[in-house]
C-alpha cells in the first residue's frame, strides 16, 4: 500500500455512513412519480445496496491480495487491472463534478447568492487537497469527529420537527395503489446509484481497514444506519408536508427543516443543514478522490502521488469551466444517462464480473476453506 497506516472498523463504519448520507442531497427527484410511496423503494433499495456491497467484499474475502490493486490483479491480470484503474478514475471524477455542482446549487440558492461556481469549486477542491494530503488516518479521524456532530444535529432537529408540527399518518395512504410495478425500477436504481449505491469507490478506503477479511460487515452497519436515517427523513416529509410537497423540492432534508419554528430569534435552521450537507459532500468527494489517487498511483507508481491528486483536481476544475451552467440540464442528463447507464456499468457490471471471473488463487482459497470444514 502507499500508506502504512490503518483505520479501525469503527472508522470505516462512520465513513460509509457519511458517504451514503451525502446522497440525501438530491434524492428527492424520485418523489415525482412515487409521491407517498417513496418510502417503499427506499427500503427495497437499501436491501439491494447491502447485497451489492456483499458482492464487492467477495473480492477481498476470496482473494488474499495485499491491497485493492493486487486483489484485482490476481483476478484479471495486471494489464487488465491497469486498464480498469485508468478508466475508473474518469468515472469517479465525473461523480466528483456532479456532486460538486449539487452542493454549489444549494449554497448559491439558499446560503450565499451570486457566488461564482469557479471560486466555489476552487475553494472546495483546495480543501480536499489539504485533507487528502494528510493521509487516510487523518481523514478517518476527521470524519469520525464530524459524524458525532452530524448525528447530534439529526437527532435534535428530528425532535424539533416532530414536536412543532402536526403529524398526518393518513398521508402515507394509499399504499401501492398501482401495485409493486412502479416501485421496482426506482428501487433498483437506488440500490446501485443514489442514494444507496456508488459504493465501489469505498474499497479504496476499505483496503486500509484492520483485519479487513473479518471486518467487512462494519460497512454493512454503516450502510444500514444511513438507510434508516434517510428513511426517517422521507417519512417525516410525507407525514408532515404531504405527498404533493415531496415533488416540489429535490432536497428532502432542507424541505422538512424549514418547518422548525423554535423561537422568533432562532430562524433559518436550514442554514445549519446546508453546512451539514457541505460536510457530507466533502467527505464523499474525499473518498472518490482518494480512490482515484490510489488507482492512478498503482498504475504510474510516482514517488510523489500527490501530483496525481493535483492532476485529478485540475481535471474536475476544468470540467467546471466548460460544463453547461444550466443545472436543470445537468441534473436531467445525470438522471437519464449517468444513473441509468454509467452507474450501472461501473457499479454493477464490472464489479460483478470481477467477482465472477475465476482465478487460480481464489479456487485454492475456496478449496482450503472446504478442506478445513471437512477436517
C-alpha positions as YAML, in Angstrom:
chain: A
units: angstrom
residues:
- id: 1
  name: UNK
  ca: [0.00, 0.00, 0.00]
- id: 2
  name: UNK
  ca: [1.06, 3.55, -0.48]
- id: 3
  name: UNK
  ca: [0.25, 4.31, 3.16]
- id: 4
  name: UNK
  ca: [1.40, 2.34, 6.18]
- id: 5
  name: UNK
  ca: [-1.37, 3.48, 8.47]
- id: 6
  name: UNK
  ca: [-4.57, 1.55, 9.06]
- id: 7
  name: UNK
  ca: [-8.03, 2.60, 10.17]
- id: 8
  name: UNK
  ca: [-10.32, 0.83, 12.60]
- id: 9
  name: UNK
  ca: [-13.51, -0.97, 11.70]
- id: 10
  name: UNK
  ca: [-15.50, 1.68, 13.56]
- id: 11
  name: UNK
  ca: [-13.92, 4.45, 11.48]
- id: 12
  name: UNK
  ca: [-14.83, 2.61, 8.29]
- id: 13
  name: UNK
  ca: [-18.40, 2.26, 9.58]
- id: 14
  name: UNK
  ca: [-18.54, 6.03, 10.07]
- id: 15
  name: UNK
  ca: [-17.05, 6.76, 6.63]
- id: 16
  name: UNK
  ca: [-19.65, 4.54, 4.94]
- id: 17
  name: UNK
  ca: [-22.47, 6.21, 6.89]
- id: 18
  name: UNK
  ca: [-21.35, 9.73, 5.97]
- id: 19
  name: UNK
  ca: [-20.70, 8.73, 2.35]
- id: 20
  name: UNK
  ca: [-24.21, 7.32, 1.88]
- id: 21
  name: UNK
  ca: [-25.89, 10.09, 3.89]
- id: 22
  name: UNK
  ca: [-24.38, 12.62, 1.46]
- id: 23
  name: UNK
  ca: [-26.70, 11.24, -1.23]
- id: 24
  name: UNK
  ca: [-29.67, 12.76, 0.60]
- id: 25
  name: UNK
  ca: [-28.86, 16.00, -1.20]
- id: 26
  name: UNK
  ca: [-30.73, 15.31, -4.46]
- id: 27
  name: UNK
  ca: [-32.57, 12.02, -3.93]
- id: 28
  name: UNK
  ca: [-35.90, 13.87, -3.92]
- id: 29
  name: UNK
  ca: [-36.16, 13.53, -7.70]
- id: 30
  name: UNK
  ca: [-37.60, 10.04, -7.14]
- id: 31
  name: UNK
  ca: [-40.67, 11.57, -5.48]
- id: 32
  name: UNK
  ca: [-42.08, 12.94, -8.72]
- id: 33
  name: UNK
  ca: [-43.55, 9.56, -9.66]
- id: 34
  name: UNK
  ca: [-43.67, 7.77, -6.29]
- id: 35
  name: UNK
  ca: [-45.10, 10.54, -4.03]
- id: 36
  name: UNK
  ca: [-46.36, 8.92, -0.80]
- id: 37
  name: UNK
  ca: [-44.92, 5.50, -1.74]
- id: 38
  name: UNK
  ca: [-41.35, 6.80, -1.83]
- id: 39
  name: UNK
  ca: [-40.52, 5.05, 1.45]
- id: 40
  name: UNK
  ca: [-41.15, 1.59, -0.04]
- id: 41
  name: UNK
  ca: [-38.40, 1.60, -2.71]
- id: 42
  name: UNK
  ca: [-36.10, 3.17, -0.13]
- id: 43
  name: UNK
  ca: [-36.41, 0.03, 1.99]
- id: 44
  name: UNK
  ca: [-36.00, -2.25, -1.03]
- id: 45
  name: UNK
  ca: [-33.13, -0.15, -2.40]
- id: 46
  name: UNK
  ca: [-31.33, -0.27, 0.94]
- id: 47
  name: UNK
  ca: [-31.55, -4.07, 0.96]
- id: 48
  name: UNK
  ca: [-30.26, -4.10, -2.61]
- id: 49
  name: UNK
  ca: [-27.38, -1.81, -1.66]
- id: 50
  name: UNK
  ca: [-26.38, -4.17, 1.15]
- id: 51
  name: UNK
  ca: [-26.44, -7.16, -1.22]
- id: 52
  name: UNK
  ca: [-24.31, -5.31, -3.78]
- id: 53
  name: UNK
  ca: [-21.84, -4.37, -1.04]
- id: 54
  name: UNK
  ca: [-21.60, -8.04, -0.01]
- id: 55
  name: UNK
  ca: [-20.76, -8.97, -3.60]
- id: 56
  name: UNK
  ca: [-18.00, -6.34, -3.62]
- id: 57
  name: UNK
  ca: [-16.47, -7.76, -0.45]
- id: 58
  name: UNK
  ca: [-16.06, -11.16, -2.12]
- id: 59
  name: UNK
  ca: [-13.07, -9.68, -3.95]
- id: 60
  name: UNK
  ca: [-11.22, -9.31, -0.65]
- id: 61
  name: UNK
  ca: [-12.68, -12.35, 1.08]
- id: 62
  name: UNK
  ca: [-11.91, -14.83, -1.72]
- id: 63
  name: UNK
  ca: [-8.56, -13.45, -2.90]
- id: 64
  name: UNK
  ca: [-5.73, -12.88, -0.45]
- id: 65
  name: UNK
  ca: [-4.40, -9.74, -2.10]
- id: 66
  name: UNK
  ca: [-2.26, -7.30, -0.15]
- id: 67
  name: UNK
  ca: [-4.28, -4.30, -1.22]
- id: 68
  name: UNK
  ca: [-7.00, -3.28, -3.66]
- id: 69
  name: UNK
  ca: [-4.77, -3.21, -6.73]
- id: 70
  name: UNK
  ca: [-3.10, -6.55, -6.02]
- id: 71
  name: UNK
  ca: [-6.50, -8.10, -5.38]
- id: 72
  name: UNK
  ca: [-7.81, -7.02, -8.80]
- id: 73
  name: UNK
  ca: [-4.52, -8.07, -10.42]
- id: 74
  name: UNK
  ca: [-4.88, -11.58, -9.02]
- id: 75
  name: UNK
  ca: [-8.31, -11.82, -10.62]
- id: 76
  name: UNK
  ca: [-7.85, -10.30, -14.09]
- id: 77
  name: UNK
  ca: [-4.06, -9.93, -14.61]
- id: 78
  name: UNK
  ca: [-2.00, -6.76, -14.36]
- id: 79
  name: UNK
  ca: [-2.70, -5.34, -17.88]
- id: 80
  name: UNK
  ca: [-6.47, -5.54, -17.38]
- id: 81
  name: UNK
  ca: [-6.11, -4.13, -13.87]
- id: 82
  name: UNK
  ca: [-4.19, -1.17, -15.29]
- id: 83
  name: UNK
  ca: [-6.92, -0.53, -17.84]
- id: 84
  name: UNK
  ca: [-9.60, -0.61, -15.15]
- id: 85
  name: UNK
  ca: [-7.54, 1.65, -12.90]
- id: 86
  name: UNK
  ca: [-7.27, 4.19, -15.72]
- id: 87
  name: UNK
  ca: [-10.97, 4.09, -16.62]
- id: 88
  name: UNK
  ca: [-12.44, 4.12, -13.11]
- id: 89
  name: UNK
  ca: [-10.78, 7.43, -12.14]
- id: 90
  name: UNK
  ca: [-12.60, 9.09, -15.04]
- id: 91
  name: UNK
  ca: [-15.86, 7.74, -13.66]
- id: 92
  name: UNK
  ca: [-15.03, 8.89, -10.13]
- id: 93
  name: UNK
  ca: [-14.05, 12.36, -11.34]
- id: 94
  name: UNK
  ca: [-17.38, 12.53, -13.16]
- id: 95
  name: UNK
  ca: [-19.14, 11.82, -9.85]
- id: 96
  name: UNK
  ca: [-16.98, 14.43, -8.12]
- id: 97
  name: UNK
  ca: [-18.09, 17.05, -10.63]
- id: 98
  name: UNK
  ca: [-21.80, 16.24, -10.32]
- id: 99
  name: UNK
  ca: [-21.70, 16.21, -6.52]
- id: 100
  name: UNK
  ca: [-19.78, 19.48, -6.53]
- id: 101
  name: UNK
  ca: [-22.45, 21.06, -8.72]
- id: 102
  name: UNK
  ca: [-25.18, 19.72, -6.43]
- id: 103
  name: UNK
  ca: [-23.82, 21.40, -3.33]
- id: 104
  name: UNK
  ca: [-22.94, 24.57, -5.25]
- id: 105
  name: UNK
  ca: [-26.55, 24.99, -6.36]
- id: 106
  name: UNK
  ca: [-27.79, 24.59, -2.80]
- id: 107
  name: UNK
  ca: [-25.27, 27.11, -1.46]
- id: 108
  name: UNK
  ca: [-25.97, 29.56, -4.28]
- id: 109
  name: UNK
  ca: [-29.75, 29.42, -3.82]
- id: 110
  name: UNK
  ca: [-30.15, 29.19, -0.05]
- id: 111
  name: UNK
  ca: [-26.94, 30.47, 1.54]
- id: 112
  name: UNK
  ca: [-24.73, 32.82, -0.49]
- id: 113
  name: UNK
  ca: [-26.41, 34.18, -3.59]
- id: 114
  name: UNK
  ca: [-24.37, 35.08, -6.67]
- id: 115
  name: UNK
  ca: [-21.34, 33.10, -5.55]
- id: 116
  name: UNK
  ca: [-19.27, 32.15, -8.59]
- id: 117
  name: UNK
  ca: [-19.02, 28.46, -9.43]
- id: 118
  name: UNK
  ca: [-15.31, 28.67, -10.24]
- id: 119
  name: UNK
  ca: [-14.41, 30.33, -6.94]
- id: 120
  name: UNK
  ca: [-16.58, 27.91, -5.01]
- id: 121
  name: UNK
  ca: [-15.06, 24.93, -6.82]
- id: 122
  name: UNK
  ca: [-11.54, 26.23, -6.29]
- id: 123
  name: UNK
  ca: [-12.16, 26.60, -2.55]
- id: 124
  name: UNK
  ca: [-13.68, 23.12, -2.14]
- id: 125
  name: UNK
  ca: [-11.01, 21.42, -4.27]
- id: 126
  name: UNK
  ca: [-8.23, 23.17, -2.32]
- id: 127
  name: UNK
  ca: [-9.80, 21.95, 0.93]
- id: 128
  name: UNK
  ca: [-9.98, 18.42, -0.46]
- id: 129
  name: UNK
  ca: [-6.32, 18.51, -1.47]
- id: 130
  name: UNK
  ca: [-5.30, 19.60, 2.01]
- id: 131
  name: UNK
  ca: [-7.44, 16.91, 3.63]
- id: 132
  name: UNK
  ca: [-6.24, 14.07, 1.40]
- id: 133
  name: UNK
  ca: [-2.60, 15.10, 1.56]
- id: 134
  name: UNK
  ca: [-2.71, 14.32, 5.30]
- id: 135
  name: UNK
  ca: [-3.43, 10.64, 4.65]
- id: 136
  name: UNK
  ca: [-6.24, 8.19, 5.26]
- id: 137
  name: UNK
  ca: [-5.76, 8.02, 9.03]
- id: 138
  name: UNK
  ca: [-6.25, 11.77, 9.48]
- id: 139
  name: UNK
  ca: [-9.22, 11.65, 7.12]
- id: 140
  name: UNK
  ca: [-10.79, 8.85, 9.19]
- id: 141
  name: UNK
  ca: [-10.36, 10.76, 12.46]
- id: 142
  name: UNK
  ca: [-11.74, 13.93, 10.87]
- id: 143
  name: UNK
  ca: [-14.78, 12.04, 9.57]
- id: 144
  name: UNK
  ca: [-15.40, 10.42, 12.96]
- id: 145
  name: UNK
  ca: [-15.45, 13.80, 14.68]
- id: 146
  name: UNK
  ca: [-17.92, 15.19, 12.13]
- id: 147
  name: UNK
  ca: [-20.04, 12.05, 12.44]
- id: 148
  name: UNK
  ca: [-20.91, 12.79, 16.06]
- id: 149
  name: UNK
  ca: [-21.77, 16.40, 15.21]
- id: 150
  name: UNK
  ca: [-23.96, 15.29, 12.30]
- id: 151
  name: UNK
  ca: [-25.72, 12.67, 14.39]
- id: 152
  name: UNK
  ca: [-26.42, 15.18, 17.17]
- id: 153
  name: UNK
  ca: [-27.89, 17.66, 14.69]
- id: 154
  name: UNK
  ca: [-30.06, 14.97, 13.08]
- id: 155
  name: UNK
  ca: [-31.47, 13.75, 16.39]
- id: 156
  name: UNK
  ca: [-32.05, 17.30, 17.69]
- id: 157
  name: UNK
  ca: [-33.70, 18.57, 14.52]
- id: 158
  name: UNK
  ca: [-35.85, 15.45, 14.19]
- id: 159
  name: UNK
  ca: [-37.14, 16.02, 17.71]
- id: 160
  name: UNK
  ca: [-37.93, 19.67, 16.96]
- id: 161
  name: UNK
  ca: [-39.66, 18.80, 13.69]
- id: 162
  name: UNK
  ca: [-41.87, 16.18, 15.32]
- id: 163
  name: UNK
  ca: [-42.63, 18.49, 18.26]
- id: 164
  name: UNK
  ca: [-43.67, 21.61, 16.33]
- id: 165
  name: UNK
  ca: [-45.67, 20.05, 13.51]
- id: 166
  name: UNK
  ca: [-48.89, 18.15, 13.17]
- id: 167
  name: UNK
  ca: [-48.46, 14.56, 12.04]
- id: 168
  name: UNK
  ca: [-50.80, 13.21, 9.36]
- id: 169
  name: UNK
  ca: [-50.43, 9.44, 9.19]
- id: 170
  name: UNK
  ca: [-53.15, 9.30, 6.54]
- id: 171
  name: UNK
  ca: [-50.70, 10.92, 4.10]
- id: 172
  name: UNK
  ca: [-48.97, 7.55, 3.78]
- id: 173
  name: UNK
  ca: [-52.07, 6.03, 2.19]
- id: 174
  name: UNK
  ca: [-52.94, 4.60, -0.26]
- id: 175
  name: UNK
  ca: [-50.04, 2.16, -0.18]
- id: 176
  name: UNK
  ca: [-49.09, 0.59, -3.51]
- id: 177
  name: UNK
  ca: [-52.27, 1.78, -5.15]
- id: 178
  name: UNK
  ca: [-50.98, 0.58, -8.55]
- id: 179
  name: UNK
  ca: [-49.14, -2.49, -7.29]
- id: 180
  name: UNK
  ca: [-45.42, -3.22, -6.99]
- id: 181
  name: UNK
  ca: [-44.63, -2.41, -10.62]
- id: 182
  name: UNK
  ca: [-44.00, 1.35, -10.22]
- id: 183
  name: UNK
  ca: [-41.58, 0.89, -7.28]
- id: 184
  name: UNK
  ca: [-39.35, -1.86, -8.72]
- id: 185
  name: UNK
  ca: [-37.34, 0.27, -11.15]
- id: 186
  name: UNK
  ca: [-36.69, 3.15, -8.68]
- id: 187
  name: UNK
  ca: [-35.69, 0.61, -6.03]
- id: 188
  name: UNK
  ca: [-33.18, -0.94, -8.43]
- id: 189
  name: UNK
  ca: [-31.77, 2.48, -9.32]
- id: 190
  name: UNK
  ca: [-31.49, 3.38, -5.63]
- id: 191
  name: UNK
  ca: [-29.56, 0.19, -4.90]
- id: 192
  name: UNK
  ca: [-26.64, 0.89, -7.25]
- id: 193
  name: UNK
  ca: [-26.87, 4.67, -7.70]
- id: 194
  name: UNK
  ca: [-28.34, 7.40, -5.50]
- id: 195
  name: UNK
  ca: [-28.80, 7.05, -2.56]
- id: 196
  name: UNK
  ca: [-27.55, 3.55, -1.61]
- id: 197
  name: UNK
  ca: [-25.11, 2.93, -4.45]
- id: 198
  name: UNK
  ca: [-21.88, 4.34, -5.86]
- id: 199
  name: UNK
  ca: [-20.18, 2.20, -3.21]
- id: 200
  name: UNK
  ca: [-17.33, 0.76, -5.27]
- id: 201
  name: UNK
  ca: [-15.15, 3.79, -4.51]
- id: 202
  name: UNK
  ca: [-15.30, 2.90, -0.81]
- id: 203
  name: UNK
  ca: [-13.00, -0.05, -1.42]
- id: 204
  name: UNK
  ca: [-10.13, 2.32, -1.95]
- id: 205
  name: UNK
  ca: [-10.63, 3.09, 1.75]
- id: 206
  name: UNK
  ca: [-11.68, -0.41, 2.80]
- id: 207
  name: UNK
  ca: [-8.23, -1.80, 1.97]
- id: 208
  name: UNK
  ca: [-6.84, 0.15, 4.94]
- id: 209
  name: UNK
  ca: [-9.21, -1.42, 7.48]
- id: 210
  name: UNK
  ca: [-7.52, -3.58, 10.09]
- id: 211
  name: UNK
  ca: [-8.32, -7.27, 9.52]
- id: 212
  name: UNK
  ca: [-10.49, -6.38, 6.55]
- id: 213
  name: UNK
  ca: [-11.25, -10.04, 5.81]
- id: 214
  name: UNK
  ca: [-13.22, -10.19, 9.07]
- id: 215
  name: UNK
  ca: [-14.49, -6.62, 9.42]
- id: 216
  name: UNK
  ca: [-16.28, -6.20, 6.08]
- id: 217
  name: UNK
  ca: [-19.62, -6.33, 7.91]
- id: 218
  name: UNK
  ca: [-18.95, -2.93, 9.50]
- id: 219
  name: UNK
  ca: [-19.51, -1.37, 6.12]
- id: 220
  name: UNK
  ca: [-22.95, -3.00, 6.18]
- id: 221
  name: UNK
  ca: [-23.62, -1.44, 9.58]
- id: 222
  name: UNK
  ca: [-22.78, 2.00, 8.20]
- id: 223
  name: UNK
  ca: [-24.98, 1.43, 5.16]
- id: 224
  name: UNK
  ca: [-27.92, 0.23, 7.26]
- id: 225
  name: UNK
  ca: [-27.57, 3.15, 9.66]
- id: 226
  name: UNK
  ca: [-27.56, 5.66, 6.79]
- id: 227
  name: UNK
  ca: [-30.56, 3.88, 5.25]
- id: 228
  name: UNK
  ca: [-32.53, 4.23, 8.48]
- id: 229
  name: UNK
  ca: [-31.72, 7.95, 8.66]
- id: 230
  name: UNK
  ca: [-32.75, 8.53, 5.03]
- id: 231
  name: UNK
  ca: [-35.95, 6.54, 5.59]
- id: 232
  name: UNK
  ca: [-36.84, 8.62, 8.66]
- id: 233
  name: UNK
  ca: [-36.26, 11.86, 6.73]
- id: 234
  name: UNK
  ca: [-38.51, 10.58, 3.96]
- id: 235
  name: UNK
  ca: [-41.28, 9.57, 6.37]
- id: 236
  name: UNK
  ca: [-41.13, 12.95, 8.14]
- id: 237
  name: UNK
  ca: [-41.54, 14.67, 4.78]
- id: 238
  name: UNK
  ca: [-44.55, 12.53, 3.92]
- id: 239
  name: UNK
  ca: [-46.47, 12.61, 7.21]
- id: 240
  name: UNK
  ca: [-45.87, 16.32, 7.86]
- id: 241
  name: UNK
  ca: [-45.68, 18.02, 4.46]
- id: 242
  name: UNK
  ca: [-47.75, 15.57, 2.46]
- id: 243
  name: UNK
  ca: [-47.00, 13.65, -0.74]
- id: 244
  name: UNK
  ca: [-47.55, 16.62, -3.06]
- id: 245
  name: UNK
  ca: [-44.89, 18.72, -1.31]
- id: 246
  name: UNK
  ca: [-42.41, 15.89, -1.91]
- id: 247
  name: UNK
  ca: [-42.48, 16.61, -5.65]
- id: 248
  name: UNK
  ca: [-41.64, 20.31, -5.34]
- id: 249
  name: UNK
  ca: [-38.09, 20.18, -3.98]
- id: 250
  name: UNK
  ca: [-35.36, 17.57, -4.56]
- id: 251
  name: UNK
  ca: [-33.69, 18.31, -1.20]
- id: 252
  name: UNK
  ca: [-35.64, 16.33, 1.46]
- id: 253
  name: UNK
  ca: [-33.63, 17.48, 4.49]
- id: 254
  name: UNK
  ca: [-33.83, 21.15, 3.58]
- id: 255
  name: UNK
  ca: [-37.54, 20.95, 2.85]
- id: 256
  name: UNK
  ca: [-38.53, 19.45, 6.19]
- id: 257
  name: UNK
  ca: [-36.10, 21.57, 8.24]
- id: 258
  name: UNK
  ca: [-37.93, 24.74, 7.21]
- id: 259
  name: UNK
  ca: [-40.87, 23.54, 9.30]
- id: 260
  name: UNK
  ca: [-38.98, 24.10, 12.56]
- id: 261
  name: UNK
  ca: [-40.42, 27.08, 14.44]
- id: 262
  name: UNK
  ca: [-38.47, 27.14, 17.64]
- id: 263
  name: UNK
  ca: [-38.41, 30.82, 18.56]
- id: 264
  name: UNK
  ca: [-38.67, 34.22, 16.96]
- id: 265
  name: UNK
  ca: [-34.96, 34.86, 17.42]
- id: 266
  name: UNK
  ca: [-33.95, 31.44, 16.12]
- id: 267
  name: UNK
  ca: [-34.68, 31.22, 12.41]
- id: 268
  name: UNK
  ca: [-33.21, 29.59, 9.32]
- id: 269
  name: UNK
  ca: [-32.36, 26.19, 10.71]
- id: 270
  name: UNK
  ca: [-31.85, 25.20, 7.09]
- id: 271
  name: UNK
  ca: [-28.54, 27.08, 7.16]
- id: 272
  name: UNK
  ca: [-27.24, 24.53, 9.65]
- id: 273
  name: UNK
  ca: [-28.50, 21.71, 7.43]
- id: 274
  name: UNK
  ca: [-26.75, 23.24, 4.40]
- id: 275
  name: UNK
  ca: [-23.48, 23.27, 6.32]
- id: 276
  name: UNK
  ca: [-24.02, 19.63, 7.28]
- id: 277
  name: UNK
  ca: [-24.67, 18.84, 3.62]
- id: 278
  name: UNK
  ca: [-21.42, 20.53, 2.67]
- id: 279
  name: UNK
  ca: [-19.55, 18.41, 5.20]
- id: 280
  name: UNK
  ca: [-21.18, 15.23, 3.89]
- id: 281
  name: UNK
  ca: [-20.41, 16.08, 0.27]
- id: 282
  name: UNK
  ca: [-16.79, 16.93, 1.10]
- id: 283
  name: UNK
  ca: [-16.40, 13.52, 2.77]
- id: 284
  name: UNK
  ca: [-17.92, 11.78, -0.24]
- id: 285
  name: UNK
  ca: [-15.69, 13.72, -2.62]
- id: 286
  name: UNK
  ca: [-12.68, 12.87, -0.47]
- id: 287
  name: UNK
  ca: [-13.47, 9.15, -0.76]
- id: 288
  name: UNK
  ca: [-13.87, 9.39, -4.53]
- id: 289
  name: UNK
  ca: [-10.64, 11.35, -4.93]
- id: 290
  name: UNK
  ca: [-8.72, 9.15, -2.51]
- id: 291
  name: UNK
  ca: [-9.59, 6.06, -4.54]
- id: 292
  name: UNK
  ca: [-8.79, 7.93, -7.76]
- id: 293
  name: UNK
  ca: [-5.38, 8.87, -6.38]
- id: 294
  name: UNK
  ca: [-4.71, 5.30, -5.29]
- id: 295
  name: UNK
  ca: [-5.69, 3.77, -8.63]
- id: 296
  name: UNK
  ca: [-3.60, 6.19, -10.67]
- id: 297
  name: UNK
  ca: [-0.62, 5.75, -8.37]
- id: 298
  name: UNK
  ca: [-0.95, 1.97, -8.65]
- id: 299
  name: UNK
  ca: [-0.57, 2.34, -12.42]
- id: 300
  name: UNK
  ca: [2.08, 5.07, -12.63]
- id: 301
  name: UNK
  ca: [3.87, 4.48, -9.30]
- id: 302
  name: UNK
  ca: [5.10, 8.03, -8.86]
- id: 303
  name: UNK
  ca: [7.32, 8.90, -5.91]
- id: 304
  name: UNK
  ca: [5.05, 11.87, -5.21]
- id: 305
  name: UNK
  ca: [1.46, 10.58, -5.54]
- id: 306
  name: UNK
  ca: [0.04, 13.99, -4.67]
- id: 307
  name: UNK
  ca: [0.96, 15.04, -8.22]
- id: 308
  name: UNK
  ca: [-1.73, 12.67, -9.45]
- id: 309
  name: UNK
  ca: [-4.17, 14.15, -6.95]
- id: 310
  name: UNK
  ca: [-3.42, 17.65, -8.21]
- id: 311
  name: UNK
  ca: [-3.93, 16.49, -11.79]
- id: 312
  name: UNK
  ca: [-7.29, 14.97, -10.82]
- id: 313
  name: UNK
  ca: [-8.40, 18.16, -9.12]
- id: 314
  name: UNK
  ca: [-7.39, 20.20, -12.17]
- id: 315
  name: UNK
  ca: [-9.49, 17.92, -14.39]
- id: 316
  name: UNK
  ca: [-12.53, 18.50, -12.17]
- id: 317
  name: UNK
  ca: [-11.88, 22.24, -12.21]
- id: 318
  name: UNK
  ca: [-11.61, 22.12, -16.00]
- id: 319
  name: UNK
  ca: [-14.96, 20.34, -16.23]
- id: 320
  name: UNK
  ca: [-16.48, 23.07, -14.07]
- id: 321
  name: UNK
  ca: [-15.11, 25.63, -16.54]
- id: 322
  name: UNK
  ca: [-16.57, 24.10, -19.68]
- id: 323
  name: UNK
  ca: [-19.66, 22.21, -18.50]
- id: 324
  name: UNK
  ca: [-23.09, 23.76, -19.14]
- id: 325
  name: UNK
  ca: [-24.09, 26.29, -16.49]
- id: 326
  name: UNK
  ca: [-27.74, 25.22, -16.59]
- id: 327
  name: UNK
  ca: [-28.10, 22.98, -13.54]
- id: 328
  name: UNK
  ca: [-31.51, 21.66, -14.56]
- id: 329
  name: UNK
  ca: [-29.99, 20.44, -17.81]
- id: 330
  name: UNK
  ca: [-27.13, 18.74, -15.96]
- id: 331
  name: UNK
  ca: [-29.47, 17.12, -13.45]
- id: 332
  name: UNK
  ca: [-31.72, 15.83, -16.21]
- id: 333
  name: UNK
  ca: [-28.68, 14.40, -18.05]
- id: 334
  name: UNK
  ca: [-27.47, 12.77, -14.86]
- id: 335
  name: UNK
  ca: [-30.82, 11.13, -14.14]
- id: 336
  name: UNK
  ca: [-31.39, 9.91, -17.70]
- id: 337
  name: UNK
  ca: [-27.89, 8.71, -18.58]
- id: 338
  name: UNK
  ca: [-25.39, 8.70, -15.70]
- id: 339
  name: UNK
  ca: [-27.62, 7.00, -13.13]
- id: 340
  name: UNK
  ca: [-29.33, 4.60, -15.52]
- id: 341
  name: UNK
  ca: [-26.35, 3.53, -17.60]
- id: 342
  name: UNK
  ca: [-22.95, 4.78, -16.41]
- id: 343
  name: UNK
  ca: [-23.58, 3.90, -12.76]
- id: 344
  name: UNK
  ca: [-24.92, 0.52, -13.86]
- id: 345
  name: UNK
  ca: [-21.73, -0.29, -15.78]
- id: 346
  name: UNK
  ca: [-19.27, 0.81, -13.11]
- id: 347
  name: UNK
  ca: [-21.21, -0.24, -10.02]
- id: 348
  name: UNK
  ca: [-22.83, -3.49, -11.16]
- id: 349
  name: UNK
  ca: [-21.49, -4.96, -14.41]
- id: 350
  name: UNK
  ca: [-17.72, -4.52, -13.98]
- id: 351
  name: UNK
  ca: [-17.53, -5.30, -10.21]
- id: 352
  name: UNK
  ca: [-19.75, -8.36, -10.60]
- id: 353
  name: UNK
  ca: [-17.59, -9.61, -13.47]
- id: 354
  name: UNK
  ca: [-14.51, -9.20, -11.26]
- id: 355
  name: UNK
  ca: [-16.15, -11.37, -8.63]
- id: 356
  name: UNK
  ca: [-17.36, -13.98, -11.12]
- id: 357
  name: UNK
  ca: [-14.12, -14.27, -13.11]
- id: 358
  name: UNK
  ca: [-12.36, -17.45, -11.92]
- id: 359
  name: UNK
  ca: [-8.81, -17.19, -10.66]
- id: 360
  name: UNK
  ca: [-6.38, -19.84, -9.55]
- id: 361
  name: UNK
  ca: [-5.77, -18.20, -6.19]
- id: 362
  name: UNK
  ca: [-9.49, -17.87, -5.48]
- id: 363
  name: UNK
  ca: [-10.06, -21.56, -6.27]
- id: 364
  name: UNK
  ca: [-7.19, -22.54, -3.98]
- id: 365
  name: UNK
  ca: [-8.57, -20.32, -1.23]
- id: 366
  name: UNK
  ca: [-12.06, -21.84, -1.53]
- id: 367
  name: UNK
  ca: [-10.60, -25.39, -1.63]
- id: 368
  name: UNK
  ca: [-8.64, -24.68, 1.56]
- id: 369
  name: UNK
  ca: [-11.80, -23.42, 3.31]
- id: 370
  name: UNK
  ca: [-13.66, -26.57, 2.20]
- id: 371
  name: UNK
  ca: [-10.84, -28.84, 3.44]
- id: 372
  name: UNK
  ca: [-10.80, -27.03, 6.78]
- id: 373
  name: UNK
  ca: [-14.55, -27.55, 7.07]
- id: 374
  name: UNK
  ca: [-14.18, -31.28, 6.31]
- id: 375
  name: UNK
  ca: [-11.50, -31.63, 8.98]
...
